[in-house]
Amino acid sequence: MPVDLSLLDTDLPVWAAPMAGGPSTPALVHAAARAGGLGFLAGGYRTPADLAAQIAQVRAPGAVFGVNLFCLNPVAVRPDALVTYARALQPEADRYGLTLHADPPIEDDDAWADKLDLLLESPVPLVSFTFGLPRPDTVRALQDAGSLVAQCVTTPSEALAAAETGADLLIVQAPAAGGHSATLTPDRPLSPVSLPELVSDVRHTVPLPVIAAGGIATPADTAAALRAGARAVMVGTALLRTHESGASAPHKKALADPVFTDTTVTRAFTGRPARALRNRFTDTYEPLAPLAYPAVHHLTGPLRKAATAAGDTGLIHLWAGTGYRQARAEPAGRALVRLAARP
């Protein structure tokens, strides 16, 4: 049967991306909808109960929104490497009275089965996956329940693999994106490609609708991605300072602080490549960090939480895309409309 993709044709071709760890909120999803776009809840790091509560807050008759899940593609960690990293970080933890525990490594699947059951029992309009590929029978089950399924990809070859799972559409993420890369091969360097070029390459490889993400900071960026063939663009960093964002106060402040002059792709915080504002933590610990997600995420979590509470931006994971200077303290709807304006 033909797939109904009409929900992709929103009045506003600029959507609110899922940002796990707090920035994505029901208020941000509502703001995106009111502006004529579409917003995502971030299922990553939330308990199934918390995610269910957020879905209940945004669900309404005719409401169109998405939920993103981590489909974990874990990288095996050598226990000795994690212990060595924990020892290197311990002096930072000592400042907050913490002891970092690395033996045994903490591994989990982000409550995958329970969150999937939630979305099958209480379907939402759109479900997206990042970090890994769900099995084809999982994709079919969600589609049978009434959801469209999107897969985050970073290369044409990943797009081909996503199409083979039966996904309905692709979220194509360029390396300029803030936060974690959606790459399926976190052990390989991210290819330096612009978003319009990547969108064009994917569209010439796979005949699926494309939503473009990564580096959208100005109306010109939006226009370029749409000209390349994207149905819409999805923004995250541009919304971090908005009124509806759940980003921490130190994070919001850092995005406008002239002390921070650059971003960098680092695995120091979580063991998986992610783009953040360059700070003391990235400079000091990136050379030492093992590629081991989610083990490193769990190892550094207590330290990052304590640093955030103390406003210590030298140790916080300040996720940010390359266009972070364009993020403004304003209503989210205004930001989305501004990015959709004709340049």
XYZ file of N, CA and C in Angstrom, residues 112-290:
537
model
N 15.547 -0.209 25.663
C 15.068 -0.335 24.283
C 13.734 -1.057 24.185
N 13.645 -2.231 24.754
C 12.428 -3.045 24.604
C 11.213 -2.354 25.214
N 11.375 -1.773 26.376
C 10.236 -1.127 27.038
C 9.772 0.111 26.275
N 10.711 0.872 25.735
C 10.327 2.061 24.974
C 9.667 1.662 23.659
N 10.163 0.611 23.053
C 9.540 0.140 21.822
C 8.127 -0.360 22.102
N 7.962 -1.094 23.189
C 6.614 -1.551 23.567
C 5.682 -0.368 23.773
N 6.186 0.687 24.409
C 5.377 1.883 24.640
C 4.873 2.454 23.316
N 5.755 2.544 22.324
C 5.379 3.141 21.048
C 4.496 2.225 20.210
N 4.563 0.938 20.469
C 3.667 0.013 19.776
C 2.284 0.010 20.413
N 2.245 0.159 21.721
C 0.963 0.163 22.426
C 0.261 1.515 22.350
N 1.045 2.570 22.226
C 0.484 3.922 22.171
C 1.163 4.666 21.023
N 0.790 4.370 19.793
C 1.521 4.874 18.625
C 1.546 6.398 18.527
N 2.628 6.899 17.971
C 2.790 8.325 17.695
C 2.943 8.486 16.181
N 2.763 9.691 15.652
C 2.806 9.847 14.195
C 4.126 9.463 13.551
N 5.240 9.759 14.224
C 6.550 9.559 13.605
C 7.539 9.055 14.651
N 8.268 8.000 14.312
C 9.310 7.452 15.181
C 10.619 7.495 14.413
N 11.660 8.027 15.031
C 12.970 8.041 14.386
C 13.982 7.305 15.249
N 15.004 6.785 14.572
C 16.066 6.041 15.238
C 17.417 6.657 14.906
N 18.307 6.608 15.882
C 19.663 7.073 15.665
C 20.651 6.124 16.327
N 21.897 6.175 15.919
C 23.024 5.372 16.399
C 23.088 3.986 15.764
N 21.950 3.409 15.466
C 21.928 2.058 14.908
C 20.669 1.835 14.102
N 20.586 0.684 13.443
C 19.433 0.345 12.609
C 18.540 -0.666 13.323
N 17.244 -0.383 13.412
C 16.330 -1.386 13.961
C 16.153 -2.525 12.964
N 15.687 -3.645 13.441
C 15.432 -4.773 12.543
C 14.220 -4.477 11.667
N 14.178 -5.047 10.461
C 13.025 -4.809 9.585
C 11.691 -5.157 10.222
N 11.650 -6.213 11.054
C 10.363 -6.554 11.670
C 9.945 -5.509 12.705
N 10.915 -4.825 13.317
C 10.593 -3.729 14.228
C 9.992 -2.558 13.458
N 10.594 -2.244 12.327
C 10.074 -1.161 11.483
C 8.657 -1.479 11.029
N 8.440 -2.722 10.591
C 7.099 -3.102 10.120
C 6.081 -3.030 11.238
N 6.464 -3.448 12.428
C 5.529 -3.410 13.563
C 5.091 -1.974 13.857
N 6.032 -1.045 13.823
C 5.684 0.356 14.066
C 4.790 0.893 12.959
N 5.103 0.515 11.730
C 4.265 0.961 10.605
C 2.860 0.366 10.705
N 2.778 -0.896 11.090
C 1.467 -1.526 11.254
C 0.659 -0.846 12.358
N 1.374 -0.287 13.348
C 0.699 0.411 14.447
C 0.255 1.811 14.041
N 0.726 2.280 12.873
C 0.291 3.578 12.383
C 1.335 4.671 12.397
N 2.593 4.319 12.688
C 3.659 5.319 12.733
C 4.479 5.307 11.445
N 4.898 6.487 11.006
C 5.956 6.561 10.010
C 7.284 6.346 10.714
N 8.237 5.749 10.008
C 9.535 5.441 10.607
C 10.635 6.167 9.843
N 11.437 6.914 10.580
C 12.564 7.648 10.014
C 13.863 7.094 10.580
N 14.896 7.095 9.751
C 16.201 6.646 10.194
C 17.216 7.765 9.989
N 17.996 8.039 11.038
C 19.062 9.027 10.932
C 20.278 8.393 10.262
N 20.810 9.056 9.247
C 21.967 8.544 8.511
C 22.949 9.682 8.266
N 24.193 9.310 8.000
C 25.233 10.317 7.776
C 25.989 10.110 6.467
N 25.665 9.056 5.725
C 26.327 8.783 4.455
C 25.341 8.115 3.505
N 25.623 8.131 2.204
C 24.775 7.408 1.262
C 24.720 5.905 1.543
N 25.822 5.310 1.965
C 25.797 3.871 2.260
C 24.906 3.567 3.449
N 24.894 4.446 4.456
C 23.974 4.262 5.575
C 22.537 4.426 5.114
N 22.308 5.320 4.182
C 20.963 5.504 3.640
C 20.474 4.239 2.948
N 21.345 3.585 2.213
C 20.986 2.313 1.572
C 20.612 1.274 2.613
N 21.411 1.184 3.663
C 21.133 0.213 4.726
C 19.811 0.528 5.414
N 19.517 1.810 5.611
C 18.254 2.203 6.231
C 17.075 1.830 5.343
N 17.224 2.030 4.037
C 16.146 1.670 3.111
C 15.849 0.180 3.180
N 16.864 -0.613 3.393
C 16.674 -2.062 3.458
C 15.894 -2.484 4.700
N 15.866 -1.652 5.723
C 15.062 -1.985 6.909
C 13.584 -1.700 6.669
N 13.283 -0.929 5.610
C 11.897 -0.560 5.330
C 11.507 0.809 5.827
N 12.491 1.626 6.252
C 12.189 2.970 6.752
C 11.436 3.790 5.705
N 10.563 4.681 6.167
C 9.761 5.515 5.279
C 10.490 6.768 4.817
N 11.387 7.271 5.631
C 12.107 8.487 5.290
C 13.442 8.510 6.008
N 14.291 9.435 5.584
C 15.639 9.545 6.122
C 15.847 10.921 6.737
N 16.504 10.944 7.872
C 16.992 12.192 8.451
C 18.487 12.202 8.172
N 18.901 13.063 7.271
C 20.280 13.094 6.793
C 21.045 14.141 7.584
N 22.032 13.677 8.349
C 22.746 14.549 9.284
C 24.173 14.798 8.798
N 24.509 16.071 8.618
C 25.855 16.459 8.223
C 26.754 16.569 9.457
N 28.076 16.524 9.269
C 28.988 16.541 10.421
C 29.018 17.866 11.175
N 28.405 18.929 10.629
C 28.351 20.207 11.342
C 27.367 20.190 12.501
N 26.583 19.115 12.623
C 25.547 19.034 13.659
C 26.148 19.044 15.056
N 25.392 19.625 15.989
C 25.797 19.595 17.380
C 25.363 18.305 18.055
N 25.998 17.985 19.166
C 25.667 16.758 19.881
C 26.200 15.530 19.174
N 25.626 14.382 19.527
C 26.134 13.124 18.986
C 25.908 13.003 17.482
N 26.907 12.482 16.819
C 26.728 12.108 15.422
C 25.870 10.854 15.362
N 25.034 10.774 14.326
C 24.194 9.592 14.115
C 24.951 8.472 13.411
N 26.235 8.652 13.157
C 27.006 7.679 12.404
C 26.823 6.252 12.910
N 26.740 5.332 11.972
C 26.658 3.915 12.321
C 28.037 3.311 12.542
N 29.082 4.073 12.238
C 30.459 3.597 12.410
C 31.242 4.621 13.230
N 30.995 4.668 14.537
C 31.620 5.705 15.361
C 33.134 5.595 15.466
N 33.686 4.471 15.018
C 35.134 4.299 15.053
C 35.828 4.943 13.859
N 35.065 5.484 12.908
C 35.645 6.101 11.725
C 35.454 7.612 11.769
N 36.409 8.378 11.264
C 36.256 9.836 11.246
C 35.047 10.256 10.412
N 34.395 11.334 10.817
C 33.263 11.845 10.062
C 33.770 12.481 8.766
N 33.096 12.204 7.665
C 33.506 12.757 6.378
C 33.184 14.247 6.330
N 34.121 15.088 5.903
C 33.871 16.541 5.830
C 33.042 16.895 4.600
N 31.730 16.901 4.764
C 30.830 17.157 3.654
C 29.786 18.180 4.082
N 29.413 19.073 3.182
C 28.380 20.064 3.492
C 27.013 19.393 3.472
N 26.056 20.005 4.158
C 24.719 19.425 4.210
C 24.061 19.368 2.828
N 24.080 20.441 2.018
C 23.462 20.316 0.699
C 24.090 19.224 -0.163
N 25.401 19.098 -0.095
C 26.074 18.050 -0.871
C 25.651 16.670 -0.390
N 25.560 16.494 0.921
C 25.175 15.201 1.468
C 23.731 14.870 1.105
N 22.840 15.837 1.207
C 21.445 15.621 0.824
C 21.359 15.188 -0.633
N 22.072 15.887 -1.497
C 22.055 15.546 -2.923
C 22.592 14.141 -3.160
N 23.681 13.791 -2.498
C 24.271 12.458 -2.674
C 23.306 11.369 -2.223
N 22.652 11.588 -1.082
C 21.707 10.590 -0.575
C 20.511 10.458 -1.506
N 20.004 11.572 -1.979
C 18.831 11.526 -2.865
C 19.137 10.823 -4.180
N 20.372 10.901 -4.634
C 20.754 10.198 -5.857
C 21.048 8.729 -5.600
N 21.046 8.339 -4.313
C 21.347 6.955 -3.952
C 20.105 6.183 -3.545
N 19.199 6.865 -2.837
C 18.022 6.206 -2.263
C 16.775 7.041 -2.566
N 15.727 6.448 -3.084
C 14.504 7.206 -3.413
C 13.554 7.346 -2.235
N 14.051 7.862 -1.130
C 13.217 8.095 0.041
C 13.221 9.587 0.361
N 12.138 10.094 0.957
C 12.117 11.506 1.356
C 13.221 11.788 2.376
N 13.751 12.997 2.284
C 14.882 13.388 3.129
C 14.522 14.604 3.969
N 14.845 14.527 5.254
C 14.823 15.673 6.153
C 16.284 15.986 6.455
N 16.692 17.231 6.269
C 18.104 17.606 6.389
C 18.408 18.187 7.761
N 19.549 17.814 8.325
C 19.935 18.293 9.652
C 21.449 18.466 9.714
N 21.870 19.407 10.540
C 23.295 19.587 10.756
C 23.824 20.872 10.163
N 24.012 21.892 10.981
C 24.579 23.146 10.513
C 23.574 24.158 10.023
N 22.282 23.942 10.277
C 21.261 24.910 9.878
C 21.242 26.038 10.905
N 21.792 27.200 10.514
C 21.881 28.317 11.451
C 21.297 29.605 10.899
N 21.061 29.658 9.583
C 20.550 30.873 8.946
C 19.491 30.497 7.919
N 18.666 31.469 7.484
C 17.716 31.186 6.412
C 18.404 30.677 5.141
N 19.603 31.158 4.865
C 20.333 30.689 3.684
C 20.664 29.206 3.799
N 20.981 28.746 4.998
C 21.256 27.320 5.203
C 20.012 26.491 4.911
N 18.869 26.970 5.391
C 17.616 26.263 5.129
C 17.353 26.194 3.634
N 17.474 27.327 2.966
C 17.192 27.386 1.533
C 18.110 26.459 0.746
N 19.367 26.388 1.129
C 20.312 25.537 0.412
C 19.957 24.059 0.559
N 19.541 23.660 1.745
C 19.165 22.256 1.963
C 17.893 21.911 1.192
N 16.939 22.835 1.164
C 15.700 22.585 0.424
C 15.975 22.521 -1.085
N 16.860 23.389 -1.578
C 17.207 23.346 -3.000
C 17.874 22.029 -3.368
N 18.597 21.456 -2.410
C 19.271 20.178 -2.663
C 18.302 19.005 -2.684
N 17.048 19.249 -2.271
C 16.041 18.209 -2.361
C 15.427 17.758 -1.060
N 15.776 18.392 0.047
C 15.177 18.011 1.330
C 13.718 18.458 1.381
N 12.866 17.654 2.031
C 11.459 18.038 2.229
C 11.335 19.097 3.318
N 12.240 19.039 4.275
C 12.261 19.994 5.387
C 13.642 19.921 6.007
N 13.928 20.858 6.900
C 15.167 20.798 7.669
C 14.802 20.637 9.144
N 15.772 20.160 9.910
C 15.556 19.948 11.329
C 16.695 20.642 12.072
N 16.350 21.447 13.091
C 17.367 22.227 13.787
C 17.380 21.885 15.274
N 18.569 21.939 15.840
C 18.719 21.675 17.263
C 19.443 22.802 17.965
N 20.705 23.022 17.594
C 21.500 24.054 18.249
C 20.810 25.412 18.212
N 20.146 25.718 17.094
C 19.465 27.014 16.950
C 18.372 27.209 17.983
N 17.925 26.118 18.622
C 16.841 26.204 19.600
C 17.322 26.092 21.040
N 18.611 25.875 21.253
C 19.097 25.610 22.608
C 18.902 26.780 23.561
N 18.948 27.990 23.063
C 18.798 29.163 23.937
C 17.364 29.677 23.985
N 16.446 29.025 23.295
C 15.077 29.519 23.271
C 14.400 29.354 24.629
N 13.289 30.075 24.791
C 12.589 30.058 26.073
C 12.086 28.660 26.430
N 11.718 27.870 25.424
C 11.135 26.551 25.681
C 12.177 25.450 25.832
N 13.418 25.764 25.563
C 14.481 24.761 25.666
C 14.723 24.348 27.113
N 15.011 23.071 27.305
C 15.350 22.574 28.629
C 16.840 22.490 28.879
N 17.645 23.103 28.003
C 19.095 23.115 28.213
C 19.419 23.814 29.527
N 20.504 23.409 30.155
C 20.881 23.999 31.437
C 21.279 25.456 31.264
N 21.183 26.209 32.349
C 21.556 27.621 32.310
C 23.024 27.812 31.914
N 23.962 27.015 32.452
C 25.354 27.177 32.011
C 25.542 26.897 30.527
N 24.809 25.914 29.995
C 24.898 25.589 28.574
C 24.416 26.770 27.736
N 23.255 27.314 28.084
C 22.716 28.448 27.331
C 23.676 29.637 27.380
N 24.226 29.884 28.548
C 25.136 31.022 28.704
C 26.402 30.834 27.881
N 26.925 29.616 27.866
C 28.167 29.346 27.149
C 28.029 29.571 25.649
N 26.855 29.297 25.102
C 26.646 29.454 23.661
C 26.820 30.903 23.216
N 26.647 31.846 24.131
C 26.803 33.262 23.805
C 28.067 33.865 24.414
N 28.830 33.068 25.115
C 30.019 33.554 25.821
C 31.194 33.647 24.850
N 31.797 34.823 24.689
C 32.918 34.964 23.751
C 34.148 34.150 24.132
N 34.178 33.627 25.360
C 35.293 32.767 25.762
C 35.358 31.519 24.893
N 34.189 31.048 24.454
C 34.139 29.837 23.638
C 34.157 30.245 22.170
N 35.207 29.854 21.484
C 35.434 30.344 20.125
C 35.341 29.274 19.055
N 35.106 28.010 19.454
C 35.134 26.957 18.442
C 34.390 25.733 18.953
N 34.036 24.860 18.020
C 33.487 23.556 18.383
C 34.483 22.476 17.987
N 34.291 21.307 18.554
C 35.158 20.184 18.224
C 34.358 18.896 18.335
N 34.727 17.912 17.557
C 34.112 16.587 17.675
C 34.929 15.789 18.675
N 34.268 15.309 19.716
C 34.965 14.647 20.812
C 34.225 13.413 21.283
N 34.982 12.446 21.775
C 34.374 11.281 22.432
C 34.663 11.306 23.929
N 35.270 12.396 24.409
C 35.724 12.445 25.793
C 34.590 12.349 26.795
N 33.406 12.851 26.453
C 32.302 12.861 27.398
C 31.548 11.539 27.442
N 31.359 10.901 26.294
C 30.462 9.737 26.237
C 31.059 8.500 25.580
N 32.228 8.625 24.969
C 32.785 7.480 24.269
C 32.258 7.322 22.860
N 31.526 8.326 22.391
C 30.975 8.323 21.032
C 31.157 9.721 20.463
N 31.482 9.861 19.158
C 31.750 11.198 18.625
C 30.554 12.127 18.719
N 30.807 13.323 19.240
C 29.767 14.342 19.408
C 30.423 15.708 19.286
N 29.705 16.652 18.691
C 30.251 17.999 18.531
C 29.825 18.871 19.712
N 30.817 19.533 20.297
C 30.582 20.382 21.472
C 31.456 21.616 21.395
N 31.123 22.618 22.214
C 32.041 23.737 22.369
C 33.353 23.214 22.932
N 34.418 23.668 22.348
C 35.738 23.259 22.840
C 35.980 23.884 24.207
N 36.313 23.056 25.186
C 36.581 23.571 26.536
C 37.730 22.788 27.152
N 37.972 23.023 28.411
C 39.119 22.373 29.059
C 38.988 20.859 29.037
N 37.774 20.351 29.204
C 37.589 18.901 29.227
C 37.943 18.293 27.870
N 37.439 18.895 26.797
C 37.733 18.327 25.479
C 39.226 18.401 25.171
N 39.854 19.535 25.509
C 41.277 19.684 25.213
C 42.133 18.695 25.997
N 41.752 18.457 27.235
C 42.579 17.619 28.118
C 42.332 16.134 27.917
N 41.078 15.758 27.752
C 40.742 14.338 27.849
C 40.394 13.641 26.527
N 40.201 14.399 25.456
C 39.944 13.742 24.179
C 41.058 12.762 23.791
N 42.351 13.104 23.977
C 43.397 12.148 23.605
C 43.405 10.877 24.454
N 42.759 10.927 25.615
C 42.798 9.797 26.539
C 41.547 8.928 26.492
N 40.468 9.450 25.923
C 39.171 8.779 26.023
C 39.087 7.567 25.107
N 38.627 6.437 25.635
C 38.397 5.273 24.769
C 37.097 5.426 23.989
